[in-house]
Coordinates of C-alpha atoms and ligand atoms in Angstrom, one line a residue:
X9 CA -23.2 25.5 10.6
X10 CA -26.3 26.6 8.6
X11 CA -29.4 24.4 8.5
X12 CA -28.8 24.1 4.7
X13 CA -25.3 22.7 5.3
X14 CA -26.5 20.4 8.1
X15 CA -28.8 18.6 5.7
X16 CA -26.6 18.8 2.6
X17 CA -25.8 15.1 3.0
X18 CA -29.5 14.3 2.3
X19 CA -29.8 16.6 -0.8
X20 CA -26.4 15.6 -2.3
X21 CA -25.7 12.0 -2.5
X22 CA -22.2 10.5 -2.0
X23 CA -20.4 10.3 -5.3
X24 CA -17.0 9.0 -6.4
X25 CA -15.2 10.5 -9.4
X26 CA -16.1 9.1 -12.8
X27 CA -14.5 5.8 -13.6
X28 CA -13.2 4.3 -16.9
X29 CA -16.1 2.5 -18.5
X30 CA -16.0 -1.3 -17.8
X31 CA -16.0 -2.1 -21.5
X32 CA -12.6 -0.4 -21.9
X33 CA -11.2 -2.0 -18.7
X34 CA -12.1 -5.5 -19.8
X35 CA -10.5 -4.8 -23.2
X36 CA -7.2 -4.0 -21.7
X37 CA -7.2 -0.3 -20.4
X38 CA -4.7 0.0 -17.6
X39 CA -5.4 3.7 -16.9
X40 CA -6.1 4.8 -13.3
X41 CA -9.7 3.7 -12.8
X42 CA -11.0 6.8 -10.9
X43 CA -10.8 10.2 -12.5
X44 CA -10.5 13.4 -10.4
X45 CA -13.2 15.6 -9.0
X46 CA -13.7 19.1 -10.5
X47 CA -13.8 22.1 -8.2
X48 CA -17.6 22.0 -7.9
X49 CA -17.9 18.3 -7.2
X50 CA -15.1 18.5 -4.6
X51 CA -16.9 21.4 -2.9
X52 CA -20.3 19.6 -2.9
X53 CA -18.8 16.4 -1.6
X54 CA -16.8 18.2 1.1
X55 CA -20.0 20.1 2.0
X56 CA -21.6 16.9 3.0
X57 CA -19.3 16.7 6.1
X58 CA -21.4 17.4 9.2
X59 CA -18.4 18.6 11.2
X60 CA -19.9 16.3 13.8
X61 CA -17.6 17.2 16.6
X62 CA -16.4 13.6 17.0
X63 CA -14.1 13.1 14.0
X64 CA -14.0 9.3 14.2
X65 CA -12.7 9.5 10.6
X66 CA -9.5 11.2 11.9
X67 CA -9.0 8.7 14.6
X68 CA -9.5 5.8 12.3
X69 CA -7.1 7.2 9.8
X70 CA -3.7 5.8 10.7
X71 CA -1.9 9.1 10.2
X72 CA -4.8 11.0 11.9
X73 CA -5.4 13.4 9.1
X74 CA -7.3 16.7 10.0
X75 CA -10.1 15.6 7.7
X76 CA -13.0 17.9 8.8
X77 CA -10.6 20.9 8.7
X78 CA -9.4 20.2 5.1
X79 CA -12.9 19.5 3.9
X80 CA -13.8 23.0 5.2
X81 CA -10.9 24.5 3.3
X82 CA -12.0 22.8 0.1
X83 CA -15.4 24.4 0.5
X84 CA -13.7 27.8 0.8
X85 CA -11.5 26.9 -2.3
X86 CA -8.4 27.4 -0.1
X87 CA -6.6 24.5 -1.8
X88 CA -3.0 25.5 -1.1
X89 CA -3.8 25.8 2.6
X90 CA -5.6 22.4 2.5
X91 CA -2.5 20.9 0.9
X92 CA -0.3 22.2 3.6
X93 CA -2.7 20.8 6.2
X94 CA -2.8 17.4 4.5
X95 CA 1.0 17.3 4.5
X96 CA 1.2 18.2 8.1
X97 CA 0.1 14.7 9.0
X98 CA 0.7 12.7 5.8
X99 CA 3.9 12.8 3.7
X100 CA 2.2 11.0 0.8
X101 CA -1.4 12.2 0.8
X102 CA -2.2 11.9 -2.9
X103 CA -1.0 8.3 -2.8
X104 CA -3.1 7.4 0.3
X105 CA -6.1 9.2 -1.3
X106 CA -5.8 6.7 -4.2
X107 CA -4.9 3.4 -2.5
X108 CA -6.2 3.4 1.1
X109 CA -9.0 0.9 1.8
X110 CA -11.1 3.9 2.9
X111 CA -14.1 1.7 3.5
X112 CA -12.2 0.1 6.4
X113 CA -10.5 3.3 7.6
X114 CA -11.6 7.0 7.5
X115 CA -14.8 6.5 5.4
X116 CA -15.8 3.4 7.3
X117 CA -15.8 5.5 10.5
X118 CA -17.7 8.5 9.0
X119 CA -20.8 9.4 11.0
X120 CA -22.7 9.5 7.7
X121 CA -21.7 5.9 6.8
X122 CA -25.3 4.6 6.6
X123 CA -26.3 7.5 4.3
X124 CA -23.1 7.3 2.2
X125 CA -19.8 8.4 3.8
X126 CA -18.1 11.6 2.8
X127 CA -15.8 10.8 -0.1
X128 CA -12.7 11.5 1.9
X129 CA -10.0 9.7 -0.2
X130 CA -11.1 11.3 -3.5
X131 CA -11.1 14.8 -1.9
X132 CA -7.6 14.1 -0.5
X133 CA -6.4 13.2 -4.0
X134 CA -8.2 16.3 -5.4
X135 CA -6.5 18.7 -2.9
X136 CA -3.0 17.5 -3.5
X137 CA -3.3 17.0 -7.3
X138 CA -4.8 20.5 -7.7
X139 CA -2.3 22.1 -5.4
X140 CA 0.7 20.5 -7.1
X141 CA -0.6 21.4 -10.5
X142 CA -1.0 25.1 -9.5
X143 CA 2.5 25.5 -8.1
X144 CA 2.1 24.6 -4.4
X145 CA 5.3 23.2 -2.8
X146 CA 6.0 22.0 0.7
X147 CA 7.2 24.9 2.8
X148 CA 10.2 24.0 4.8
X149 CA 10.0 27.3 6.7
X150 CA 13.6 28.2 6.2
X151 CA 14.7 25.3 8.5
X152 CA 18.4 25.4 9.4
X153 CA 20.5 22.4 8.4
X154 CA 21.7 20.5 11.4
X155 CA 24.7 19.0 9.5
X156 CA 23.4 15.5 10.4
X157 CA 23.0 12.8 7.8
X158 CA 20.7 9.8 7.9
X159 CA 20.7 6.8 5.5
X160 CA 17.3 5.3 4.6
X161 CA 17.3 1.8 3.1
X162 CA 14.2 1.3 1.0
X163 CA 12.4 4.0 -1.1
X164 CA 8.9 2.5 -0.4
X165 CA 6.2 4.5 1.5
X166 CA 7.9 4.0 4.9
X167 CA 11.3 5.2 3.6
X168 CA 9.8 8.2 1.7
X169 CA 7.8 9.3 4.7
X170 CA 10.8 9.1 6.9
X171 CA 12.9 11.1 4.4
X172 CA 10.2 13.8 4.2
X173 CA 10.1 14.3 7.9
X174 CA 13.9 14.3 8.3
X175 CA 14.5 17.0 5.8
X176 CA 11.8 19.1 7.4
X177 CA 13.9 18.8 10.6
X178 CA 17.0 20.0 8.8
X179 CA 18.6 16.5 8.6
X180 CA 20.0 15.4 5.3
X181 CA 18.3 12.2 4.1
X182 CA 19.9 9.9 1.6
X183 CA 17.6 7.1 0.4
X184 CA 19.0 3.9 -1.1
X185 CA 17.0 1.4 -3.1
X186 CA 17.9 -1.6 -5.1
X187 CA 15.6 -0.4 -7.9
X188 CA 16.2 2.4 -10.3
X189 CA 12.9 4.0 -9.4
X190 CA 11.4 5.1 -6.1
X191 CA 8.1 3.9 -4.6
X192 CA 8.7 0.2 -3.6
X193 CA 5.5 -1.7 -4.0
X194 CA 3.8 1.6 -5.1
X195 CA 5.9 1.4 -8.2
X196 CA 6.1 -2.2 -9.1
X197 CA 3.5 -4.1 -7.0
X198 CA 0.3 -2.0 -7.1
X199 CA -1.0 -1.9 -10.7
X200 CA -1.4 1.3 -12.7
X201 CA -5.2 1.0 -12.6
X202 CA -5.1 1.8 -8.9
X203 CA -2.1 4.2 -8.9
X204 CA -0.8 5.9 -12.0
X205 CA 3.0 5.8 -12.0
X206 CA 3.3 9.5 -12.9
X207 CA 2.0 10.2 -9.4
X208 CA 5.2 8.6 -8.0
X209 CA 7.5 10.5 -10.5
X210 CA 5.8 13.7 -9.4
X211 CA 6.3 12.9 -5.7
X212 CA 10.0 12.2 -6.4
X213 CA 10.5 15.7 -7.8
X214 CA 8.7 17.1 -4.8
X215 CA 11.0 15.2 -2.4
X216 CA 14.1 16.1 -4.4
X217 CA 13.0 19.8 -4.3
X218 CA 12.9 19.5 -0.5
X219 CA 16.5 18.2 -0.5
X220 CA 16.0 14.4 -0.3
X221 CA 18.9 12.6 -2.1
X222 CA 18.2 9.3 -3.8
X223 CA 20.9 6.7 -4.6
X224 CA 19.1 4.2 -6.7
X225 CA 20.1 0.8 -8.1
X226 CA 22.1 0.1 -5.0
X227 CA 21.3 -3.0 -2.9
X228 CA 22.5 -2.5 0.7
X229 CA 24.2 -5.7 2.0
X230 CA 25.3 -6.7 -1.6
X231 CA 26.5 -3.6 -3.4
X232 CA 27.1 -1.5 -0.3
X233 CA 28.1 -3.0 3.0
X234 CA 25.8 -2.1 5.9
X235 CA 28.7 -1.3 8.2
X236 CA 29.8 1.4 5.8
X237 CA 26.4 3.0 6.2
X238 CA 26.7 2.8 9.9
X239 CA 30.2 4.4 9.8
X240 CA 29.3 7.2 7.3
X241 CA 25.9 8.2 8.6
X242 CA 24.6 9.5 12.0
X243 CA 21.7 7.1 11.9
X244 CA 20.0 4.6 9.6
X245 CA 16.3 3.8 8.9
X246 CA 15.4 0.4 7.5
X247 CA 12.2 0.4 5.4
X248 CA 13.0 -2.8 3.4
X249 CA 9.4 -4.2 3.2
X250 CA 8.2 -7.8 3.3
X251 CA 9.1 -10.1 0.4
X252 CA 9.1 -13.6 1.7
X253 CA 6.4 -15.3 -0.3
X254 CA 3.8 -17.5 1.5
X255 CA 3.2 -20.4 -0.8
X256 CA 0.8 -22.4 1.4
X257 CA 2.9 -25.6 0.7
X258 CA 0.4 -26.9 -1.8
X259 CA 1.1 -30.1 -3.7
X260 CA 1.5 -29.0 -7.3
X261 CA 2.6 -25.5 -6.7
X262 CA 5.6 -26.0 -9.0
X263 CA 3.6 -27.1 -12.0
X264 CA 3.7 -25.2 -15.3
X265 CA 1.1 -22.4 -15.2
X266 CA 1.3 -21.8 -11.5
X267 CA 2.6 -18.4 -10.6
X268 CA 3.4 -16.5 -7.4
X269 CA 1.4 -13.3 -7.2
X270 CA 4.0 -10.6 -6.8
X271 CA 6.5 -11.7 -9.5
X272 CA 3.4 -11.9 -11.8
X273 CA 2.4 -8.3 -11.0
X274 CA 6.0 -7.0 -11.3
X275 CA 6.6 -8.7 -14.6
X276 CA 3.2 -7.6 -15.8
X277 CA 4.0 -4.0 -14.8
X278 CA 7.2 -4.2 -16.8
X279 CA 5.8 -5.8 -19.9
X280 CA 2.3 -4.6 -20.2
X281 CA 2.4 -1.1 -18.8
X282 CA 6.0 -0.3 -19.7
X283 CA 6.7 0.6 -16.1
X284 CA 10.1 -1.1 -15.6
X285 CA 11.6 -0.5 -12.2
X286 CA 14.8 -2.1 -13.5
X287 CA 17.5 -3.0 -11.0
X288 CA 18.4 -6.4 -9.7
X289 CA 16.0 -8.5 -7.8
X290 CA 16.7 -8.7 -4.1
X291 CA 19.0 -11.5 -3.1
X292 CA 17.0 -14.7 -2.6
X293 CA 13.8 -13.1 -4.1
X294 CA 12.9 -13.9 -7.7
X295 CA 10.9 -11.2 -9.5
X296 CA 11.3 -12.4 -13.0
X297 CA 8.8 -15.2 -13.7
X298 CA 7.9 -15.7 -17.4
X299 CA 4.6 -14.0 -18.0
X300 CA 2.3 -16.5 -19.7
X301 CA -0.2 -15.3 -22.4
X302 CA -3.5 -15.2 -20.5
X303 CA -5.6 -14.6 -23.6
X304 CA -8.6 -16.9 -23.6
X305 CA -7.4 -18.7 -20.5
X306 CA -9.2 -19.8 -17.3
X307 CA -7.3 -18.1 -14.4
X308 CA -7.8 -19.0 -10.8
X309 CA -6.4 -16.7 -8.1
X310 CA -6.0 -18.2 -4.6
X311 CA -6.3 -15.6 -1.8
X312 CA -8.6 -12.7 -1.0
X313 CA -6.3 -9.8 0.0
X314 CA -5.3 -6.7 -1.9
X315 CA -2.7 -8.7 -3.8
X316 CA -5.3 -11.2 -4.9
X317 CA -7.6 -8.4 -6.1
X318 CA -4.8 -6.9 -8.1
X319 CA -4.1 -10.3 -9.7
X320 CA -7.7 -10.9 -10.7
X321 CA -8.1 -7.5 -12.2
X322 CA -4.8 -7.7 -14.0
X323 CA -5.8 -11.1 -15.5
X324 CA -9.0 -9.5 -16.8
X325 CA -7.0 -6.8 -18.6
X326 CA -4.7 -9.4 -20.0
X327 CA -7.6 -11.0 -21.8
X328 CA -8.3 -14.1 -19.7
X329 CA -11.6 -15.8 -20.7
X330 CA -12.7 -16.5 -17.1
X331 CA -11.2 -15.2 -13.8
X332 CA -12.1 -16.8 -10.5
X333 CA -11.0 -15.8 -7.0
X334 CA -11.2 -18.6 -4.4
X335 CA -11.0 -17.6 -0.8
X336 CA -11.3 -19.8 2.3
X337 CA -13.5 -17.5 4.4
X338 CA -16.7 -15.6 3.6
X339 CA -16.9 -12.2 2.0
X340 CA -17.4 -10.4 5.3
X341 CA -14.1 -11.8 6.5
X342 CA -12.1 -11.1 3.4
X343 CA -9.0 -8.9 3.9
X344 CA -9.3 -7.1 0.5
X345 CA -11.0 -3.7 0.3
X346 CA -14.8 -4.0 -0.4
X347 CA -14.4 -1.3 -3.1
X348 CA -11.8 -3.4 -5.0
X349 CA -14.0 -6.5 -4.7
X350 CA -16.9 -4.5 -6.2
X351 CA -14.7 -3.2 -9.0
X352 CA -13.4 -6.7 -9.7
X353 CA -17.0 -8.1 -9.8
X354 CA -18.0 -5.4 -12.2
X355 CA -15.1 -6.4 -14.5
X356 CA -16.5 -10.0 -14.5
X357 CA -14.5 -11.7 -11.8
X358 CA -16.2 -14.6 -10.2
X359 CA -15.8 -15.0 -6.4
X360 CA -16.0 -18.4 -4.7
X361 CA -16.0 -17.9 -1.0
X362 CA -15.6 -20.6 1.7
X363 CA -13.3 -22.6 -0.6
X364 CA -9.9 -23.8 0.6
X365 CA -7.4 -25.1 -1.9
X366 CA -6.1 -28.7 -1.1
X367 CA -3.8 -29.3 -4.1
X368 CA -3.0 -28.1 -7.6
X369 CA -3.6 -30.8 -10.2
X370 CA -1.4 -31.7 -13.1
X371 CA -2.4 -32.8 -16.6
X372 CA 0.0 -33.9 -19.4
X373 CA 3.5 -32.4 -19.4
X374 CA 3.1 -31.2 -15.9
X375 CA 0.7 -28.4 -17.0
X376 CA -1.8 -27.3 -14.4
X377 CA -5.4 -28.3 -15.0
X378 CA -7.1 -27.0 -11.9
X379 CA -7.2 -26.8 -8.1
X380 CA -8.9 -29.2 -5.8
X381 CA -10.8 -27.2 -3.3
X382 CA -12.9 -28.1 -0.2
X383 CA -15.8 -26.1 1.1
X384 CA -15.4 -24.5 4.5
X385 CA -17.5 -23.2 7.4
X386 CA -16.3 -20.5 9.8
X387 CA -15.5 -21.3 13.4
X388 CA -16.5 -19.0 16.3
X389 CA -14.1 -15.9 16.6
X390 CA -10.7 -16.7 18.3
X391 CA -9.1 -14.5 20.9
X392 CA -8.1 -12.0 18.2
X393 CA -11.7 -11.9 16.8
X394 CA -10.5 -13.8 13.7
X395 CA -12.9 -16.6 12.4
X396 CA -10.9 -19.5 11.1
X397 CA -12.2 -21.7 8.4
X398 CA -12.7 -25.5 8.9
X399 CA -13.1 -27.8 6.0
X400 CA -16.4 -29.6 5.4
X401 CA -15.7 -33.3 4.8
X402 CA -16.8 -34.7 1.5
X403 CA -17.3 -31.3 -0.2
X404 CA -14.2 -31.5 -2.4
X405 CA -14.4 -30.4 -6.1
X406 CA -12.1 -29.5 -8.9
X407 CA -11.9 -25.9 -10.1
X408 CA -10.6 -26.1 -13.6
X409 CA -7.8 -23.7 -14.6
X410 CA -5.1 -23.1 -17.2
X411 CA -3.3 -20.7 -14.9
X412 CA -3.2 -20.5 -11.1
X413 CA -1.9 -17.5 -9.3
X414 CA -1.0 -17.9 -5.6
X415 CA -1.7 -14.7 -3.6
X416 CA -1.4 -15.8 0.1
X417 CA 0.7 -13.0 1.3
X418 CA 4.2 -12.0 2.3
X419 CA 6.3 -11.7 5.4
X420 CA 9.5 -9.9 6.1
X421 CA 13.0 -11.4 6.6
X422 CA 16.0 -10.1 8.5
X423 CA 19.1 -10.8 6.3
X424 CA 22.4 -11.6 7.9
X425 CA 23.8 -8.1 7.1
X426 CA 21.2 -6.6 9.5
X427 CA 21.4 -9.1 12.3
X428 CA 25.3 -9.2 12.3
X429 CA 25.2 -5.5 13.2
X430 CA 22.9 -6.0 16.2
X431 CA 19.4 -5.6 14.6
X432 CA 17.2 -8.3 16.1
X433 CA 14.1 -9.9 14.5
X434 CA 11.3 -12.1 15.8
X435 CA 11.0 -15.7 14.6
X436 CA 8.5 -14.6 11.9
X437 CA 11.1 -12.2 10.4
X438 CA 9.7 -9.0 11.7
X439 CA 12.3 -6.5 12.8
X440 CA 12.1 -5.8 16.5
X441 CA 11.7 -2.2 17.5
X442 CA 10.5 0.0 20.4
X443 CA 11.8 -2.4 23.1
X444 CA 12.3 -1.4 26.8
X445 CA 14.6 1.6 27.1
X446 CA 14.4 2.3 23.3
X447 CA 12.7 5.0 21.5
X448 CA 9.7 4.1 19.3
X449 CA 10.9 2.4 16.1
X450 CA 14.5 2.1 17.4
X451 CA 16.0 -1.4 16.9
X452 CA 18.4 -3.2 19.3
X453 CA 21.2 -1.5 17.4
X454 CA 20.7 2.1 18.8
X455 CA 21.8 3.8 15.6
X456 CA 19.2 1.9 13.5
X457 CA 15.5 2.5 13.3
X458 CA 12.9 0.6 11.3
X459 CA 9.3 0.7 10.2
X460 CA 6.7 -0.3 7.6
X461 CA 6.2 -3.8 6.4
X462 CA 9.6 -4.9 7.6
X463 CA 8.3 -4.3 11.1
X464 CA 4.6 -4.9 10.9
X465 CA 4.5 -7.6 8.3
X466 CA 2.7 -7.0 5.0
X467 CA 0.1 -4.3 5.7
X468 CA -0.9 -1.0 4.1
X469 CA 0.7 2.0 2.5
X470 CA -0.8 4.4 5.1
X471 CA 0.5 2.3 8.0
X472 CA 4.0 2.3 6.4
X473 CA 3.7 6.1 6.0
X474 CA 2.7 6.5 9.6
X475 CA 5.6 4.4 10.8
X476 CA 8.2 6.1 8.6
X477 CA 6.9 9.5 9.7
X478 CA 7.0 8.6 13.4
X479 CA 10.4 6.9 13.1
X480 CA 11.8 10.1 11.8
X481 CA 10.6 11.9 15.0
X482 CA 12.4 9.3 17.0
X483 CA 15.6 9.6 14.9
X484 CA 15.4 13.4 15.3
X485 CA 15.1 13.1 19.1
X486 CA 17.9 10.5 19.3
X487 CA 20.3 12.7 17.3
X488 CA 19.5 15.6 19.5
X489 CA 20.3 13.4 22.6
X490 CA 23.6 12.5 21.0
X491 CA 24.5 16.2 20.4
X492 CA 23.5 17.1 24.0
X493 CA 25.6 14.2 25.4
X494 CA 28.7 15.1 23.5
X495 CA 28.3 18.8 24.5
X496 CA 27.9 17.8 28.3
Ligands
FAD516 P1 7.9 -1.5 0.3 O1 6.9 -0.7 -0.4 O2 8.0 -3.0 0.0 O3 9.3 -0.9 -0.1 C1 10.5 -1.5 0.4 C2 11.6 -1.0 -0.5 O4 12.9 -1.4 0.0 C3 11.6 -1.6 -1.9 O5 11.6 -0.5 -2.9 C4 12.8 -2.5 -2.0 O6 13.4 -2.4 -3.3 C5 13.7 -1.8 -1.0 N1 14.8 -2.7 -0.5 C6 14.6 -3.8 0.2 N2 15.7 -4.3 0.6 C7 16.7 -3.5 0.1 C8 18.1 -3.5 0.2 N3 18.8 -4.4 0.8 N4 18.8 -2.4 -0.4 C9 18.1 -1.5 -1.1 N5 16.8 -1.4 -1.2 C10 16.1 -2.4 -0.6 N6 -1.6 -1.2 0.5 C11 -2.6 -0.3 0.5 O7 -2.7 0.5 1.4 N7 -3.5 -0.3 -0.6 C12 -3.4 -1.1 -1.6 O8 -4.2 -1.0 -2.5 C13 -2.4 -2.1 -1.6 N8 -2.2 -2.9 -2.7 C14 -1.2 -3.8 -2.7 C15 -1.0 -4.6 -3.8 C16 0.1 -5.5 -3.8 C17 0.2 -6.3 -5.0 C18 0.9 -5.6 -2.7 C19 2.1 -6.6 -2.7 C20 0.8 -4.8 -1.6 C21 -0.3 -3.8 -1.6 N9 -0.4 -3.0 -0.5 C22 -1.5 -2.1 -0.5 C23 0.5 -3.0 0.6 C24 1.5 -1.9 0.5 O9 2.0 -1.8 -0.8 C25 2.7 -2.1 1.5 O10 2.2 -2.3 2.8 C26 3.6 -0.9 1.5 O11 4.2 -0.6 0.2 C27 4.8 -1.1 2.5 O12 5.7 -0.1 2.4 P2 7.2 -0.3 2.8 O13 7.9 1.0 2.6 O14 7.3 -0.8 4.2 O15 7.8 -1.4 1.9
SF4_517 FE1 -8.5 8.1 4.7 FE2 -6.1 7.0 4.1 FE3 -6.5 9.6 3.7 FE4 -6.3 8.6 6.2 S1 -4.7 8.7 4.6 S2 -7.9 10.1 5.4 S3 -7.3 6.6 5.9 S4 -7.6 8.0 2.6

């Protein structure tokens, strides 16, 4: 490394790609917030990497991307090689570059963090967008088909990552989803301002080009019996996500003007951005709440995770007069990405920390008029390091609202069609995998593997990608064992 390069991080500050001006955002622009680096910016920003010898960024990245190596390739303008390297660890790199909470992952672990971390996510997006726009395609290296077939239930990040790795191993992957479009929450949960939907359409054609087959608009367990999949395929991967809504059991949650977060975002995506995933809602899960007109309304969002941030920023774009996020812990303990909180603040969202909702209040005709909240203080960290909030007596107040959106989170469920075939789940609905004597991500039904939110509970895109990828390695190993056994 030259002396000049060693100190480049001092001469060249960390920058993110240009963003859509805030005036446009607050007047209803749903475009992807961050633009894309040009060649020079990407090279400058990549050149800030110290190649420090201890790539904590790679260790903190759940898919363990070879970050310093691809930053070097960008400096040398070897973008197609950089794209190949990105894909060697991450089947959806352009998606993760856009939606990962980098401040908590790779960039949060960058040695330069206190000077301004290397802009890793934006460079990852630059590499893959540029490579795909200039004709790069994943190279399957002439892999011979094994003749084996695997069914994947769920076209979310876990299912897509699994399919990518299986076809690279010569195994035919058939992906089923109840929606007519692929992507799972990438498609209909995460709003367009974080991830433009054309990115998912492009990824679909990349995967189809690799040989992945999609059968969409099919709900397994309703349109297609699970036992048929088990009979017709050599193995099955379940990447069905987490859709059981946590409502908090608040008095007043059924009032007019109170909405659950995910159906709000799904409907919004359909109506406002024209991104309609179609297909029937999953059995027992309603995704068709009527979308109220938020123009001029006071909106209160309860919850401080990624979903809460997407709700507040969607409400701003829908013309709400005042948008408030109430969260029961302090800002440092908030689960949402710090970058998204900053973007929301810039768009005028008001944050009220250390406020726990007690009940939702009704006015005339059962219309919501506000939320009674109590102030909280944080207890000492528990065994898991989590600081729980305890209410401060006598600090109750009314937060006035015309619309309240509940964004407390989601958990998975194991439907009967899974458990009847031997797949087991914990009491909290998470599918049980990797037990004694099982391969990683293998369920109690040896032919069935699972990963992503269905196993971890609601988490991140990149962790779902990591699990889908690693489950595919287990499926490949298990299928090879079966072949060896039948040959013996
Ligand atoms: P999903 O993405 O939920 O996909 C599951 C798929 O399975 C769905 O397409 C569903 O239709 C299908 N399916 C389910 N049952 C069946 C069946 N019986 N038959 C056929 N198909 C079925 N993470 C981030 O990293 N960054 C973010 O910014 C971020 N923002 C988020 C915002 C919101 C509003 C939400 C809700 C989540 C967000 N997340 C974010 C979390 C992330 O989206 C999830 O962790 C990730 O999508 C999980 O991937 P998955 O493949 O396990 O499940
Ligand atoms: Fe960072 Fe996510 Fe990319 Fe890993 S996948 S390098 S955590 S943006």
